[in-house]
Amino acid sequence: MLIMKRISLLILTALILGSSALTALAQERKEDFTPKRGDFGISVMASPLTELTNAFKGTAYTPMQPTVTISGKYMVTDHGALFLNLGWLYRNSNDTYYTRDDAAYAVDPFTMDKVTDAVRANTSGGNFSFGFEGRVGMGRAQGVFGIGAMYAFSYYDSRYTYGNAITAVNQVPSTAFNGINGTSVPGVSYQRYLRQFSGAPTHTAGLLAYAGIEWFVAPKVSLGARVNLIAAYSWTNATYYVAEGYNTMTAQVEEWTELLSPSSGAIDFGTENIGADLSINVYF
């Protein structure tokens, strides 16, 4: 009987020690999943909702929230990091529209022949932000939040092509685009765009904040999702356009460059400043 008690005691002790060891090992493994003070991190973030929202609104991508960005982090504590985020923006679109074929119409007023007008638009720029990111939670799922400063710049250039040429006979051809009201060129009564462009980049500077979650799918490797909010001031230098028109004084089709809009600035804060990111994060 005494031997059985001793055996039972030994088994119980072994179970307790084994359970404690497994608990400690599990805790250690759980902690190994998350970054610690002194770790570096690299994140690749995509903003598909930004692209879809702008596509729905029919606008170009905003330089404040590019579609893809890369972020570097340094953990200053177990629950906080400094971050630097870099993004690049580029979009090229080519939109075409049908309009009446004036040459065919001159021969046959009942013609259904069409020609195409087109506008090719290019938007390019960059985005930089830095700040502090905090995190809460001890398991694989951690909440993240951050605040920082941002700066962005962008260039815009659009070029127009037309199916109906301006001639001495057809000085106001059919087009899918509106002509320009008024002209400063003597002898020209009608003009149309050939190009619109910014002489210098549009600048944006302000503050950003975000909140989201990271789920660690492997040791120090996580998938993340977050919502961003930006409050910023944007300013731009003058924008210009190149136009063409028939000059009755010279009997020629001429091209010239004029000021489209002067320098301007605005504070941006609204629903268009809300974005969402999906990310892959690696710490080491």
PDB file of C-alpha atoms in Angstrom:
ATOM      1  CA  MET A   1       0.000   0.000   0.000  1.00  0.00           C
ATOM      2  CA  LEU A   2       2.837   2.349   0.872  1.00  0.00           C
ATOM      3  CA  ILE A   3       4.482   1.577  -2.458  1.00  0.00           C
ATOM      4  CA  MET A   4       1.242   2.373  -4.328  1.00  0.00           C
ATOM      5  CA  LYS A   5       0.944   5.713  -2.559  1.00  0.00           C
ATOM      6  CA  ARG A   6       4.517   6.577  -3.468  1.00  0.00           C
ATOM      7  CA  ILE A   7       3.929   5.604  -7.092  1.00  0.00           C
ATOM      8  CA  SER A   8       0.734   7.678  -7.183  1.00  0.00           C
ATOM      9  CA  LEU A   9       2.591  10.628  -5.687  1.00  0.00           C
ATOM     10  CA  LEU A  10       5.354  10.317  -8.249  1.00  0.00           C
ATOM     11  CA  ILE A  11       2.836  10.156 -11.107  1.00  0.00           C
ATOM     12  CA  LEU A  12       0.969  13.188  -9.762  1.00  0.00           C
ATOM     13  CA  THR A  13       4.214  15.122  -9.390  1.00  0.00           C
ATOM     14  CA  ALA A  14       5.246  14.201 -12.925  1.00  0.00           C
ATOM     15  CA  LEU A  15       1.886  15.321 -14.291  1.00  0.00           C
ATOM     16  CA  ILE A  16       2.103  18.647 -12.472  1.00  0.00           C
ATOM     17  CA  LEU A  17       5.661  19.246 -13.649  1.00  0.00           C
ATOM     18  CA  GLY A  18       4.785  18.202 -17.203  1.00  0.00           C
ATOM     19  CA  SER A  19       1.744  20.438 -17.267  1.00  0.00           C
ATOM     20  CA  SER A  20       3.793  23.357 -16.006  1.00  0.00           C
ATOM     21  CA  ALA A  21       6.456  22.700 -18.610  1.00  0.00           C
ATOM     22  CA  LEU A  22       3.883  22.513 -21.424  1.00  0.00           C
ATOM     23  CA  THR A  23       2.219  25.706 -20.215  1.00  0.00           C
ATOM     24  CA  ALA A  24       5.564  27.505 -20.124  1.00  0.00           C
ATOM     25  CA  LEU A  25       6.453  26.160 -23.574  1.00  0.00           C
ATOM     26  CA  ALA A  26       3.103  27.216 -24.991  1.00  0.00           C
ATOM     27  CA  GLN A  27       3.469  30.643 -23.455  1.00  0.00           C
ATOM     28  CA  GLU A  28       6.992  30.941 -24.866  1.00  0.00           C
ATOM     29  CA  ARG A  29       5.806  29.880 -28.314  1.00  0.00           C
ATOM     30  CA  LYS A  30       2.902  32.319 -28.154  1.00  0.00           C
ATOM     31  CA  GLU A  31       5.245  35.131 -27.231  1.00  0.00           C
ATOM     32  CA  ASP A  32       7.613  34.150 -30.047  1.00  0.00           C
ATOM     33  CA  PHE A  33       4.862  34.912 -32.544  1.00  0.00           C
ATOM     34  CA  THR A  34       4.829  38.640 -31.750  1.00  0.00           C
ATOM     35  CA  PRO A  35       7.601  41.251 -32.199  1.00  0.00           C
ATOM     36  CA  LYS A  36       9.642  42.426 -29.251  1.00  0.00           C
ATOM     37  CA  ARG A  37      11.667  45.492 -28.377  1.00  0.00           C
ATOM     38  CA  GLY A  38      14.601  45.882 -30.754  1.00  0.00           C
ATOM     39  CA  ASP A  39      12.936  44.027 -33.654  1.00  0.00           C
ATOM     40  CA  PHE A  40      12.639  45.494 -37.131  1.00  0.00           C
ATOM     41  CA  GLY A  41       9.604  45.078 -39.336  1.00  0.00           C
ATOM     42  CA  ILE A  42       8.755  45.386 -43.023  1.00  0.00           C
ATOM     43  CA  SER A  43       5.178  45.713 -44.263  1.00  0.00           C
ATOM     44  CA  VAL A  44       3.735  45.686 -47.752  1.00  0.00           C
ATOM     45  CA  MET A  45       0.325  47.364 -47.798  1.00  0.00           C
ATOM     46  CA  ALA A  46      -2.318  47.512 -50.498  1.00  0.00           C
ATOM     47  CA  SER A  47      -5.361  49.794 -50.633  1.00  0.00           C
ATOM     48  CA  PRO A  48      -7.861  48.069 -52.932  1.00  0.00           C
ATOM     49  CA  LEU A  49     -10.786  50.030 -51.504  1.00  0.00           C
ATOM     50  CA  THR A  50      -9.085  53.297 -52.474  1.00  0.00           C
ATOM     51  CA  GLU A  51      -8.871  52.121 -56.072  1.00  0.00           C
ATOM     52  CA  LEU A  52     -12.453  50.878 -56.128  1.00  0.00           C
ATOM     53  CA  THR A  53     -13.779  54.069 -54.533  1.00  0.00           C
ATOM     54  CA  ASN A  54     -11.994  56.311 -57.011  1.00  0.00           C
ATOM     55  CA  ALA A  55     -13.092  54.114 -59.906  1.00  0.00           C
ATOM     56  CA  PHE A  56     -16.695  54.419 -58.686  1.00  0.00           C
ATOM     57  CA  LYS A  57     -16.400  58.191 -58.441  1.00  0.00           C
ATOM     58  CA  GLY A  58     -14.631  58.412 -61.805  1.00  0.00           C
ATOM     59  CA  THR A  59     -11.609  60.197 -60.366  1.00  0.00           C
ATOM     60  CA  ALA A  60      -7.887  59.576 -60.403  1.00  0.00           C
ATOM     61  CA  TYR A  61      -6.083  58.050 -57.458  1.00  0.00           C
ATOM     62  CA  THR A  62      -5.436  60.472 -54.650  1.00  0.00           C
ATOM     63  CA  PRO A  63      -1.722  60.938 -53.901  1.00  0.00           C
ATOM     64  CA  MET A  64      -2.500  60.955 -50.173  1.00  0.00           C
ATOM     65  CA  GLN A  65      -3.264  57.220 -50.248  1.00  0.00           C
ATOM     66  CA  PRO A  66      -1.421  55.328 -53.002  1.00  0.00           C
ATOM     67  CA  THR A  67      -2.553  51.851 -53.990  1.00  0.00           C
ATOM     68  CA  VAL A  68       0.628  50.086 -52.760  1.00  0.00           C
ATOM     69  CA  THR A  69       3.077  51.229 -50.062  1.00  0.00           C
ATOM     70  CA  ILE A  70       6.065  49.794 -48.181  1.00  0.00           C
ATOM     71  CA  SER A  71       6.578  50.483 -44.481  1.00  0.00           C
ATOM     72  CA  GLY A  72       9.544  49.978 -42.182  1.00  0.00           C
ATOM     73  CA  LYS A  73       9.192  49.685 -38.404  1.00  0.00           C
ATOM     74  CA  TYR A  74      11.476  49.614 -35.366  1.00  0.00           C
ATOM     75  CA  MET A  75      10.098  48.308 -32.072  1.00  0.00           C
ATOM     76  CA  VAL A  76      11.102  50.762 -29.337  1.00  0.00           C
ATOM     77  CA  THR A  77       9.113  48.713 -26.776  1.00  0.00           C
ATOM     78  CA  ASP A  78       7.286  45.390 -26.816  1.00  0.00           C
ATOM     79  CA  HIS A  79       4.094  47.312 -27.572  1.00  0.00           C
ATOM     80  CA  GLY A  80       5.241  50.304 -29.607  1.00  0.00           C
ATOM     81  CA  ALA A  81       7.189  51.076 -32.789  1.00  0.00           C
ATOM     82  CA  LEU A  82       8.386  53.953 -34.920  1.00  0.00           C
ATOM     83  CA  PHE A  83       7.334  53.648 -38.561  1.00  0.00           C
ATOM     84  CA  LEU A  84       8.343  55.133 -41.916  1.00  0.00           C
ATOM     85  CA  ASN A  85       6.006  54.605 -44.852  1.00  0.00           C
ATOM     86  CA  LEU A  86       6.826  55.135 -48.544  1.00  0.00           C
ATOM     87  CA  GLY A  87       4.367  54.913 -51.406  1.00  0.00           C
ATOM     88  CA  TRP A  88       4.435  55.548 -55.150  1.00  0.00           C
ATOM     89  CA  LEU A  89       1.482  56.544 -57.279  1.00  0.00           C
ATOM     90  CA  TYR A  90       1.127  56.051 -61.032  1.00  0.00           C
ATOM     91  CA  ARG A  91      -1.942  55.843 -63.201  1.00  0.00           C
ATOM     92  CA  ASN A  92      -2.399  55.982 -66.952  1.00  0.00           C
ATOM     93  CA  SER A  93      -5.886  56.063 -68.445  1.00  0.00           C
ATOM     94  CA  ASN A  94      -7.047  56.341 -72.043  1.00  0.00           C
ATOM     95  CA  ASP A  95     -10.719  57.188 -72.580  1.00  0.00           C
ATOM     96  CA  THR A  96     -12.238  57.231 -76.088  1.00  0.00           C
ATOM     97  CA  TYR A  97     -15.595  58.583 -77.261  1.00  0.00           C
ATOM     98  CA  TYR A  98     -17.536  58.541 -80.512  1.00  0.00           C
ATOM     99  CA  THR A  99     -18.560  61.690 -82.345  1.00  0.00           C
ATOM    100  CA  ARG A 100     -19.966  62.488 -85.798  1.00  0.00           C
ATOM    101  CA  ASP A 101     -17.704  62.125 -88.837  1.00  0.00           C
ATOM    102  CA  ASP A 102     -17.885  65.631 -90.288  1.00  0.00           C
ATOM    103  CA  ALA A 103     -16.322  64.675 -93.627  1.00  0.00           C
ATOM    104  CA  ALA A 104     -18.881  61.920 -94.176  1.00  0.00           C
ATOM    105  CA  TYR A 105     -21.709  64.207 -92.993  1.00  0.00           C
ATOM    106  CA  ALA A 106     -20.755  66.859 -95.575  1.00  0.00           C
ATOM    107  CA  VAL A 107     -21.334  64.267 -98.297  1.00  0.00           C
ATOM    108  CA  ASP A 108     -24.352  62.529 -96.769  1.00  0.00           C
ATOM    109  CA  PRO A 109     -26.351  64.300 -94.018  1.00  0.00           C
ATOM    110  CA  PHE A 110     -27.962  60.952 -93.114  1.00  0.00           C
ATOM    111  CA  THR A 111     -24.674  59.152 -92.547  1.00  0.00           C
ATOM    112  CA  MET A 112     -24.135  57.163 -89.358  1.00  0.00           C
ATOM    113  CA  ASP A 113     -20.348  57.210 -89.662  1.00  0.00           C
ATOM    114  CA  LYS A 114     -18.431  58.015 -86.482  1.00  0.00           C
ATOM    115  CA  VAL A 115     -14.917  59.016 -85.535  1.00  0.00           C
ATOM    116  CA  THR A 116     -13.289  58.840 -82.102  1.00  0.00           C
ATOM    117  CA  ASP A 117     -11.958  61.492 -79.751  1.00  0.00           C
ATOM    118  CA  ALA A 118      -9.633  60.423 -76.940  1.00  0.00           C
ATOM    119  CA  VAL A 119      -8.017  61.779 -73.813  1.00  0.00           C
ATOM    120  CA  ARG A 120      -4.989  60.134 -72.214  1.00  0.00           C
ATOM    121  CA  ALA A 121      -4.400  61.127 -68.581  1.00  0.00           C
ATOM    122  CA  ASN A 122      -1.312  60.440 -66.483  1.00  0.00           C
ATOM    123  CA  THR A 123      -1.089  60.896 -62.733  1.00  0.00           C
ATOM    124  CA  SER A 124       2.128  60.211 -60.826  1.00  0.00           C
ATOM    125  CA  GLY A 125       3.474  61.065 -57.396  1.00  0.00           C
ATOM    126  CA  GLY A 126       4.741  59.854 -54.061  1.00  0.00           C
ATOM    127  CA  ASN A 127       3.687  59.609 -50.432  1.00  0.00           C
ATOM    128  CA  PHE A 128       5.832  59.707 -47.278  1.00  0.00           C
ATOM    129  CA  SER A 129       4.687  59.326 -43.681  1.00  0.00           C
ATOM    130  CA  PHE A 130       6.270  58.655 -40.282  1.00  0.00           C
ATOM    131  CA  GLY A 131       5.071  58.364 -36.713  1.00  0.00           C
ATOM    132  CA  PHE A 132       4.396  56.041 -33.794  1.00  0.00           C
ATOM    133  CA  GLU A 133       2.463  52.786 -33.781  1.00  0.00           C
ATOM    134  CA  GLY A 134       1.129  51.107 -30.659  1.00  0.00           C
ATOM    135  CA  ARG A 135      -0.321  47.633 -30.192  1.00  0.00           C
ATOM    136  CA  VAL A 136      -2.491  45.927 -27.591  1.00  0.00           C
ATOM    137  CA  GLY A 137      -3.008  42.240 -26.847  1.00  0.00           C
ATOM    138  CA  MET A 138      -0.751  39.334 -25.924  1.00  0.00           C
ATOM    139  CA  GLY A 139      -1.967  36.583 -28.273  1.00  0.00           C
ATOM    140  CA  ARG A 140      -1.732  36.083 -31.982  1.00  0.00           C
ATOM    141  CA  ALA A 141      -4.412  38.711 -32.635  1.00  0.00           C
ATOM    142  CA  GLN A 142      -3.228  42.207 -31.721  1.00  0.00           C
ATOM    143  CA  GLY A 143      -4.903  45.554 -32.135  1.00  0.00           C
ATOM    144  CA  VAL A 144      -2.761  48.273 -33.725  1.00  0.00           C
ATOM    145  CA  PHE A 145      -3.160  52.035 -33.804  1.00  0.00           C
ATOM    146  CA  GLY A 146      -0.936  54.825 -35.020  1.00  0.00           C
ATOM    147  CA  ILE A 147      -0.543  58.547 -35.466  1.00  0.00           C
ATOM    148  CA  GLY A 148       1.926  60.497 -37.558  1.00  0.00           C
ATOM    149  CA  ALA A 149       2.672  63.121 -40.172  1.00  0.00           C
ATOM    150  CA  MET A 150       2.486  62.746 -43.944  1.00  0.00           C
ATOM    151  CA  TYR A 151       3.587  64.493 -47.115  1.00  0.00           C
ATOM    152  CA  ALA A 152       2.581  63.713 -50.703  1.00  0.00           C
ATOM    153  CA  PHE A 153       3.123  65.184 -54.139  1.00  0.00           C
ATOM    154  CA  SER A 154       1.602  64.511 -57.549  1.00  0.00           C
ATOM    155  CA  TYR A 155       1.837  65.528 -61.192  1.00  0.00           C
ATOM    156  CA  TYR A 156      -1.003  65.557 -63.710  1.00  0.00           C
ATOM    157  CA  ASP A 157      -0.837  65.596 -67.513  1.00  0.00           C
ATOM    158  CA  SER A 158      -3.651  64.930 -70.012  1.00  0.00           C
ATOM    159  CA  ARG A 159      -3.454  64.928 -73.824  1.00  0.00           C
ATOM    160  CA  TYR A 160      -6.338  65.092 -76.307  1.00  0.00           C
ATOM    161  CA  THR A 161      -6.697  63.706 -79.827  1.00  0.00           C
ATOM    162  CA  TYR A 162      -9.590  64.333 -82.210  1.00  0.00           C
ATOM    163  CA  GLY A 163     -11.166  62.479 -85.109  1.00  0.00           C
ATOM    164  CA  ASN A 164     -12.237  65.667 -86.897  1.00  0.00           C
ATOM    165  CA  ALA A 165      -9.481  68.113 -87.769  1.00  0.00           C
ATOM    166  CA  ILE A 166      -9.808  71.889 -87.621  1.00  0.00           C
ATOM    167  CA  THR A 167      -9.616  73.301 -91.138  1.00  0.00           C
ATOM    168  CA  ALA A 168     -10.446  76.502 -92.997  1.00  0.00           C
ATOM    169  CA  VAL A 169     -13.734  74.891 -94.094  1.00  0.00           C
ATOM    170  CA  ASN A 170     -14.523  73.254 -90.738  1.00  0.00           C
ATOM    171  CA  GLN A 171     -13.339  75.720 -88.127  1.00  0.00           C
ATOM    172  CA  VAL A 172     -15.645  74.318 -85.397  1.00  0.00           C
ATOM    173  CA  PRO A 173     -15.616  70.539 -85.887  1.00  0.00           C
ATOM    174  CA  SER A 174     -17.821  68.073 -84.043  1.00  0.00           C
ATOM    175  CA  THR A 175     -16.211  66.709 -80.899  1.00  0.00           C
ATOM    176  CA  ALA A 176     -17.073  64.692 -77.822  1.00  0.00           C
ATOM    177  CA  PHE A 177     -15.413  67.318 -75.606  1.00  0.00           C
ATOM    178  CA  ASN A 178     -16.521  70.832 -74.811  1.00  0.00           C
ATOM    179  CA  GLY A 179     -14.608  73.657 -76.419  1.00  0.00           C
ATOM    180  CA  ILE A 180     -12.876  76.343 -74.350  1.00  0.00           C
ATOM    181  CA  ASN A 181     -14.973  79.408 -73.665  1.00  0.00           C
ATOM    182  CA  GLY A 182     -13.260  82.553 -74.877  1.00  0.00           C
ATOM    183  CA  THR A 183      -9.775  83.005 -76.304  1.00  0.00           C
ATOM    184  CA  SER A 184      -7.056  85.602 -75.933  1.00  0.00           C
ATOM    185  CA  VAL A 185      -5.661  84.995 -79.436  1.00  0.00           C
ATOM    186  CA  PRO A 186      -6.797  87.607 -82.004  1.00  0.00           C
ATOM    187  CA  GLY A 187      -8.501  86.077 -85.021  1.00  0.00           C
ATOM    188  CA  VAL A 188      -9.483  82.844 -83.214  1.00  0.00           C
ATOM    189  CA  SER A 189     -13.136  82.396 -82.280  1.00  0.00           C
ATOM    190  CA  TYR A 190     -13.006  78.711 -81.296  1.00  0.00           C
ATOM    191  CA  GLN A 191     -10.342  76.730 -79.476  1.00  0.00           C
ATOM    192  CA  ARG A 192     -10.081  73.229 -78.035  1.00  0.00           C
ATOM    193  CA  TYR A 193      -7.700  71.502 -75.655  1.00  0.00           C
ATOM    194  CA  LEU A 194      -4.668  69.589 -76.850  1.00  0.00           C
ATOM    195  CA  ARG A 195      -3.114  69.229 -73.405  1.00  0.00           C
ATOM    196  CA  GLN A 196      -3.642  70.126 -69.743  1.00  0.00           C
ATOM    197  CA  PHE A 197      -0.720  69.889 -67.326  1.00  0.00           C
ATOM    198  CA  SER A 198       0.644  71.116 -64.007  1.00  0.00           C
ATOM    199  CA  GLY A 199       3.745  73.246 -64.222  1.00  0.00           C
ATOM    200  CA  ALA A 200       4.812  72.061 -60.764  1.00  0.00           C
ATOM    201  CA  PRO A 201       3.627  69.279 -58.442  1.00  0.00           C
ATOM    202  CA  THR A 202       0.582  69.510 -56.211  1.00  0.00           C
ATOM    203  CA  HIS A 203       1.716  69.215 -52.575  1.00  0.00           C
ATOM    204  CA  THR A 204      -0.175  67.752 -49.622  1.00  0.00           C
ATOM    205  CA  ALA A 205       0.943  67.792 -45.978  1.00  0.00           C
ATOM    206  CA  GLY A 206      -0.925  66.883 -42.820  1.00  0.00           C
ATOM    207  CA  LEU A 207      -1.646  64.387 -40.062  1.00  0.00           C
ATOM    208  CA  LEU A 208      -2.770  60.781 -40.276  1.00  0.00           C
ATOM    209  CA  ALA A 209      -4.265  58.289 -37.840  1.00  0.00           C
ATOM    210  CA  TYR A 210      -5.181  54.642 -38.220  1.00  0.00           C
ATOM    211  CA  ALA A 211      -6.512  51.662 -36.287  1.00  0.00           C
ATOM    212  CA  GLY A 212      -6.720  47.987 -37.166  1.00  0.00           C
ATOM    213  CA  ILE A 213      -5.686  44.447 -36.322  1.00  0.00           C
ATOM    214  CA  GLU A 214      -2.783  42.073 -37.025  1.00  0.00           C
ATOM    215  CA  TRP A 215      -3.173  38.284 -36.971  1.00  0.00           C
ATOM    216  CA  PHE A 216       0.081  36.314 -36.594  1.00  0.00           C
ATOM    217  CA  VAL A 217      -0.137  33.305 -38.885  1.00  0.00           C
ATOM    218  CA  ALA A 218       3.472  32.243 -38.139  1.00  0.00           C
ATOM    219  CA  PRO A 219       6.217  33.398 -35.771  1.00  0.00           C
ATOM    220  CA  LYS A 220       6.648  37.124 -36.429  1.00  0.00           C
ATOM    221  CA  VAL A 221       4.651  36.960 -39.664  1.00  0.00           C
ATOM    222  CA  SER A 222       1.202  38.560 -39.688  1.00  0.00           C
ATOM    223  CA  LEU A 223      -1.667  39.626 -41.894  1.00  0.00           C
ATOM    224  CA  GLY A 224      -3.172  43.012 -41.138  1.00  0.00           C
ATOM    225  CA  ALA A 225      -6.132  45.236 -41.917  1.00  0.00           C
ATOM    226  CA  ARG A 226      -6.640  48.830 -40.879  1.00  0.00           C
ATOM    227  CA  VAL A 227      -8.653  51.987 -41.526  1.00  0.00           C
ATOM    228  CA  ASN A 228      -6.900  55.323 -42.118  1.00  0.00           C
ATOM    229  CA  LEU A 229      -7.974  58.925 -41.674  1.00  0.00           C
ATOM    230  CA  ILE A 230      -6.019  61.910 -43.012  1.00  0.00           C
ATOM    231  CA  ALA A 231      -6.399  65.627 -42.358  1.00  0.00           C
ATOM    232  CA  ALA A 232      -4.248  67.615 -44.774  1.00  0.00           C
ATOM    233  CA  TYR A 233      -3.578  70.908 -46.510  1.00  0.00           C
ATOM    234  CA  SER A 234      -3.013  70.801 -50.275  1.00  0.00           C
ATOM    235  CA  TRP A 235      -1.546  73.510 -52.441  1.00  0.00           C
ATOM    236  CA  THR A 236      -0.654  73.737 -56.104  1.00  0.00           C
ATOM    237  CA  ASN A 237       1.112  76.121 -58.426  1.00  0.00           C
ATOM    238  CA  ALA A 238      -0.405  77.271 -61.707  1.00  0.00           C
ATOM    239  CA  THR A 239      -1.762  74.766 -64.227  1.00  0.00           C
ATOM    240  CA  TYR A 240      -1.686  75.323 -67.965  1.00  0.00           C
ATOM    241  CA  TYR A 241      -3.274  74.135 -71.184  1.00  0.00           C
ATOM    242  CA  VAL A 242      -2.215  73.881 -74.819  1.00  0.00           C
ATOM    243  CA  ALA A 243      -4.988  74.739 -77.303  1.00  0.00           C
ATOM    244  CA  GLU A 244      -5.530  74.851 -81.038  1.00  0.00           C
ATOM    245  CA  GLY A 245      -7.831  76.899 -83.252  1.00  0.00           C
ATOM    246  CA  TYR A 246      -8.182  78.369 -86.716  1.00  0.00           C
ATOM    247  CA  ASN A 247      -6.869  81.924 -86.997  1.00  0.00           C
ATOM    248  CA  THR A 248      -8.729  83.892 -89.670  1.00  0.00           C
ATOM    249  CA  MET A 249      -6.039  86.585 -89.614  1.00  0.00           C
ATOM    250  CA  THR A 250      -3.251  84.189 -90.594  1.00  0.00           C
ATOM    251  CA  ALA A 251      -5.461  81.588 -92.350  1.00  0.00           C
ATOM    252  CA  GLN A 252      -3.722  78.855 -90.348  1.00  0.00           C
ATOM    253  CA  VAL A 253      -4.437  76.371 -87.578  1.00  0.00           C
ATOM    254  CA  GLU A 254      -2.373  77.555 -84.625  1.00  0.00           C
ATOM    255  CA  GLU A 255      -1.356  76.145 -81.235  1.00  0.00           C
ATOM    256  CA  TRP A 256      -0.551  78.133 -78.081  1.00  0.00           C
ATOM    257  CA  THR A 257      -0.172  77.732 -74.306  1.00  0.00           C
ATOM    258  CA  GLU A 258      -2.235  79.618 -71.735  1.00  0.00           C
ATOM    259  CA  LEU A 259      -2.802  79.689 -67.996  1.00  0.00           C
ATOM    260  CA  LEU A 260      -5.650  77.402 -66.948  1.00  0.00           C
ATOM    261  CA  SER A 261      -5.769  78.189 -63.229  1.00  0.00           C
ATOM    262  CA  PRO A 262      -3.573  80.141 -60.781  1.00  0.00           C
ATOM    263  CA  SER A 263      -1.990  78.853 -57.604  1.00  0.00           C
ATOM    264  CA  SER A 264      -4.467  77.606 -55.021  1.00  0.00           C
ATOM    265  CA  GLY A 265      -4.722  75.796 -51.689  1.00  0.00           C
ATOM    266  CA  ALA A 266      -7.326  73.930 -49.666  1.00  0.00           C
ATOM    267  CA  ILE A 267      -7.797  71.994 -46.435  1.00  0.00           C
ATOM    268  CA  ASP A 268      -8.832  68.377 -47.102  1.00  0.00           C
ATOM    269  CA  PHE A 269     -10.826  66.560 -44.448  1.00  0.00           C
ATOM    270  CA  GLY A 270     -13.794  64.388 -45.306  1.00  0.00           C
ATOM    271  CA  THR A 271     -14.924  60.972 -46.456  1.00  0.00           C
ATOM    272  CA  GLU A 272     -12.496  61.084 -49.399  1.00  0.00           C
ATOM    273  CA  ASN A 273      -9.681  61.086 -46.833  1.00  0.00           C
ATOM    274  CA  ILE A 274     -10.746  57.722 -45.394  1.00  0.00           C
ATOM    275  CA  GLY A 275      -8.867  54.690 -46.678  1.00  0.00           C
ATOM    276  CA  ALA A 276      -8.385  51.021 -45.868  1.00  0.00           C
ATOM    277  CA  ASP A 277      -5.223  48.905 -46.090  1.00  0.00           C
ATOM    278  CA  LEU A 278      -4.518  45.181 -46.197  1.00  0.00           C
ATOM    279  CA  SER A 279      -0.963  44.210 -45.278  1.00  0.00           C
ATOM    280  CA  ILE A 280       1.614  41.465 -44.948  1.00  0.00           C
ATOM    281  CA  ASN A 281       4.049  42.116 -42.082  1.00  0.00           C
ATOM    282  CA  VAL A 282       7.380  40.436 -41.309  1.00  0.00           C
ATOM    283  CA  TYR A 283       9.444  41.097 -38.159  1.00  0.00           C
ATOM    284  CA  PHE A 284      13.025  40.062 -37.470  1.00  0.00           C
TER     285      PHE A 284
END
